[in-house]
Coordinates of C-alpha atoms in Angstrom, one line a residue:
X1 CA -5.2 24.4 -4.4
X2 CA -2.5 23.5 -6.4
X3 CA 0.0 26.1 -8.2
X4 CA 0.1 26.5 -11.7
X5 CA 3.4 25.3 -13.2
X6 CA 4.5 28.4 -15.5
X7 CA 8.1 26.7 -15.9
X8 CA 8.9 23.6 -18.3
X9 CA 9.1 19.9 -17.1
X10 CA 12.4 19.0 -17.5
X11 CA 13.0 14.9 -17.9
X12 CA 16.1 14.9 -15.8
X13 CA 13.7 16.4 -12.8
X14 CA 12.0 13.1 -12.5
X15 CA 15.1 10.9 -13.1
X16 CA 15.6 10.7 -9.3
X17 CA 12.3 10.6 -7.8
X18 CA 11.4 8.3 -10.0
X19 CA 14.3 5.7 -9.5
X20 CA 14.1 6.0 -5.6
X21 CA 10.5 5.2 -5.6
X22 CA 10.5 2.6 -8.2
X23 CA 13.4 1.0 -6.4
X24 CA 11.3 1.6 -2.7
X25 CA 8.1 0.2 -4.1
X26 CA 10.0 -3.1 -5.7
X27 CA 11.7 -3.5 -2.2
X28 CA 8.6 -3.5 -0.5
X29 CA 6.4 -5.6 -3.0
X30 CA 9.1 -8.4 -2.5
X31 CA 10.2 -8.5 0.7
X32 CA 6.1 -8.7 1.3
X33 CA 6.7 -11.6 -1.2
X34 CA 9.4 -13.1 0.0
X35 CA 7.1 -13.7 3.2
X36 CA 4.1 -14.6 1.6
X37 CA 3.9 -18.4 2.0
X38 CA 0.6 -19.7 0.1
X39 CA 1.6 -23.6 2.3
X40 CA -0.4 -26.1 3.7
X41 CA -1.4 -23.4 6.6
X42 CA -2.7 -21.2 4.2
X43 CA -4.5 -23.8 1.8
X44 CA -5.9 -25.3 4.6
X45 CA -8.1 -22.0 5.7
X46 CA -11.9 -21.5 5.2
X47 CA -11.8 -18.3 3.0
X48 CA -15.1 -16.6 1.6
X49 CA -16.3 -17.0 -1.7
X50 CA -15.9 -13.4 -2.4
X51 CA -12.4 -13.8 -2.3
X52 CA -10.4 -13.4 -5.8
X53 CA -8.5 -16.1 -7.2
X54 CA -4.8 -16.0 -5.8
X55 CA -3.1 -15.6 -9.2
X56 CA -4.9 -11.9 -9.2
X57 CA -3.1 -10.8 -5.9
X58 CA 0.0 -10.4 -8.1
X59 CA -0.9 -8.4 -10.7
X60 CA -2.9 -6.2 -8.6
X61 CA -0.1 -6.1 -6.3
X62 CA 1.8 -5.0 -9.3
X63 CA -0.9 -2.6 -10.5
X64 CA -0.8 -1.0 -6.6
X65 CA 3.2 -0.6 -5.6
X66 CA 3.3 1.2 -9.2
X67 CA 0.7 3.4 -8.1
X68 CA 2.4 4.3 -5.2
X69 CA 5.7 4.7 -7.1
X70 CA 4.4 7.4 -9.7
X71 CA 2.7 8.9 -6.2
X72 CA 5.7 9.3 -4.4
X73 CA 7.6 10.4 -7.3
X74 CA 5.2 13.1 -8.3
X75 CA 4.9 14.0 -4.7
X76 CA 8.8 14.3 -4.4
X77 CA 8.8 16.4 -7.2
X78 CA 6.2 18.7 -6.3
X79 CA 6.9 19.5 -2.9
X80 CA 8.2 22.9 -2.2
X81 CA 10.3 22.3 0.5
X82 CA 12.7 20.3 2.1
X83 CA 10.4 19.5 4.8
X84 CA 7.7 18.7 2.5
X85 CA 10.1 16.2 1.0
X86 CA 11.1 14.7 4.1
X87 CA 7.3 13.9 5.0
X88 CA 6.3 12.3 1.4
X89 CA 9.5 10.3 2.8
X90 CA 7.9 9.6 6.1
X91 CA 4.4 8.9 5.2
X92 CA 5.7 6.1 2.5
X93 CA 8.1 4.7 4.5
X94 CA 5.6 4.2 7.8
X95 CA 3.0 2.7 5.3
X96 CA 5.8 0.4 3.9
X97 CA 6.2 -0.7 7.6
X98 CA 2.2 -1.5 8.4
X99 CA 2.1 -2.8 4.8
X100 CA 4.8 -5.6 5.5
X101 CA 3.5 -6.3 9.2
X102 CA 0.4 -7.7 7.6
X103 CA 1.6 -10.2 5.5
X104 CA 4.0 -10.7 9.0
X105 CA 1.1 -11.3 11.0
X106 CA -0.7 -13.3 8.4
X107 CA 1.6 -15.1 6.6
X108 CA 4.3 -15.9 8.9
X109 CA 2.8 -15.5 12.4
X110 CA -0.7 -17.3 11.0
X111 CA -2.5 -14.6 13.3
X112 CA -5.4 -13.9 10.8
X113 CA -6.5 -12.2 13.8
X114 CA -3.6 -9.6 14.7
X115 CA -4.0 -8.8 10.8
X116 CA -7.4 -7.7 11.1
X117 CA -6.2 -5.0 13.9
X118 CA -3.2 -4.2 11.8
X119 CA -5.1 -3.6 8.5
X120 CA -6.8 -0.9 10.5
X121 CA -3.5 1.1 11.0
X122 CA -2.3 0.2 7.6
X123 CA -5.7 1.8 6.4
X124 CA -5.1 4.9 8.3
X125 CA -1.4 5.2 7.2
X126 CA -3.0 5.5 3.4
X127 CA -5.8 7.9 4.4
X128 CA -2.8 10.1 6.5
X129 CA -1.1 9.7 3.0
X130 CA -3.9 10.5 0.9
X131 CA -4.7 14.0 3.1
X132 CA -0.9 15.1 3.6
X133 CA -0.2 14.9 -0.5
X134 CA -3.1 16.6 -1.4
X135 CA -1.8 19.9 -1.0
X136 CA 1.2 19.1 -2.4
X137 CA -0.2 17.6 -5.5
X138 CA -3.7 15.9 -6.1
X139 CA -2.8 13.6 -8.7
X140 CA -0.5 12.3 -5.8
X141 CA -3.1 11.7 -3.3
X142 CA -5.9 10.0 -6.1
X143 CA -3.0 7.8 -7.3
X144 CA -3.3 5.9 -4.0
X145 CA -7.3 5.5 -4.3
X146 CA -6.8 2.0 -6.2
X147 CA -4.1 1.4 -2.9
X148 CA -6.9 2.1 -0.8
X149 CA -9.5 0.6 -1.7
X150 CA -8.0 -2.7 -2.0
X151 CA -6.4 -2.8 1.5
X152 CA -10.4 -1.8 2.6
X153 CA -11.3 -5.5 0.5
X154 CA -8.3 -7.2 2.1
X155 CA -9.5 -6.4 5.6
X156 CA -12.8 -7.5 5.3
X157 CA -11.5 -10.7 3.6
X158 CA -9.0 -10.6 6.5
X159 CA -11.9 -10.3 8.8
X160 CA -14.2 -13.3 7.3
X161 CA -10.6 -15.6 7.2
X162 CA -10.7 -14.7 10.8
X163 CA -14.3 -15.4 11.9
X164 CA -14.4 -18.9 9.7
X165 CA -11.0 -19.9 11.4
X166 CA -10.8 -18.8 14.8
X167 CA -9.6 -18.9 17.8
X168 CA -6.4 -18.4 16.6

């Protein structure tokens, strides 16, 4: 359960968190970006009819990686120790990792089908977010809910992309 804050929020508390994740989560939403190529490859795939237009993967892109921003911020903020700290750190920067190996996979390796394995991991590394930043602050953990279940959409739509395509 989380503590009750008996002290005042002080704006220059936040200054820092917030900057290093902001500047984190616009890193990682553009290098994922930079390697998105929507080519001929990607235009010429069989994709389901569930999947959304591609001019809504940016804003809800957008909508996500500022999600995890505020997260990691209020997470930084809240955690008691150094240690604490240094896993918020962690857990972020591993899900940055799987987060920019799918669009690797996808986009720049065409290997629809390594995605689909990867999402799995990338999955995870939201979940392991999700139960590590409870503790430290439950606004945290249900900021990354949105995060979540969009990655679960985006591997099924991984998965039919596959199936309709394959052998890769």
């Amino acid at each position: 359960m989380s503590a009750v804050r008996t002290t005042p929020v002080r704006t220059r508390d936040w200054v820092i968190p917030i900057v290093v994740a902001a500047i984190a989560a616009a890193a990682v939403a553009s290098l994922g970006g930079a390697l998105t190529e929507l080519g001929p490859w990607y235009r010429g795939l069989v994709r389901p009819s569930i999947q959304p237009p591609d001019w809504l993967f940016g804003p809800a892109w957008t909508l996500i990686f500022t999600l995890c921003a505020v997260s990691a911020a209020t997470a930084w903020r809240f955690a008691r120790t150094g240690r604490q700290r240094a896993m918020v750190v962690g857990l972020f920067a591993i899900n940055a990792v799987f987060n920019v190996l799918w669009t690797v996979l996808f986009f720049k390796l065409h290997r629809p089908d390594w995605a689909v394995i990867e999402v799995v991991f990338l999955w995870a590394s939201i979940v392991v977010l999700m139960v590590a930043l409870r503790p430290i602050s439950r606004l945290s953990a249900w900021l990354l809910v949105p995060y979540l279940l969009w990655v679960t959409f985006a591997g099924m739509l991984t998965w039919r992309i596959s199936v309709l395509n394959g052998p890769f």
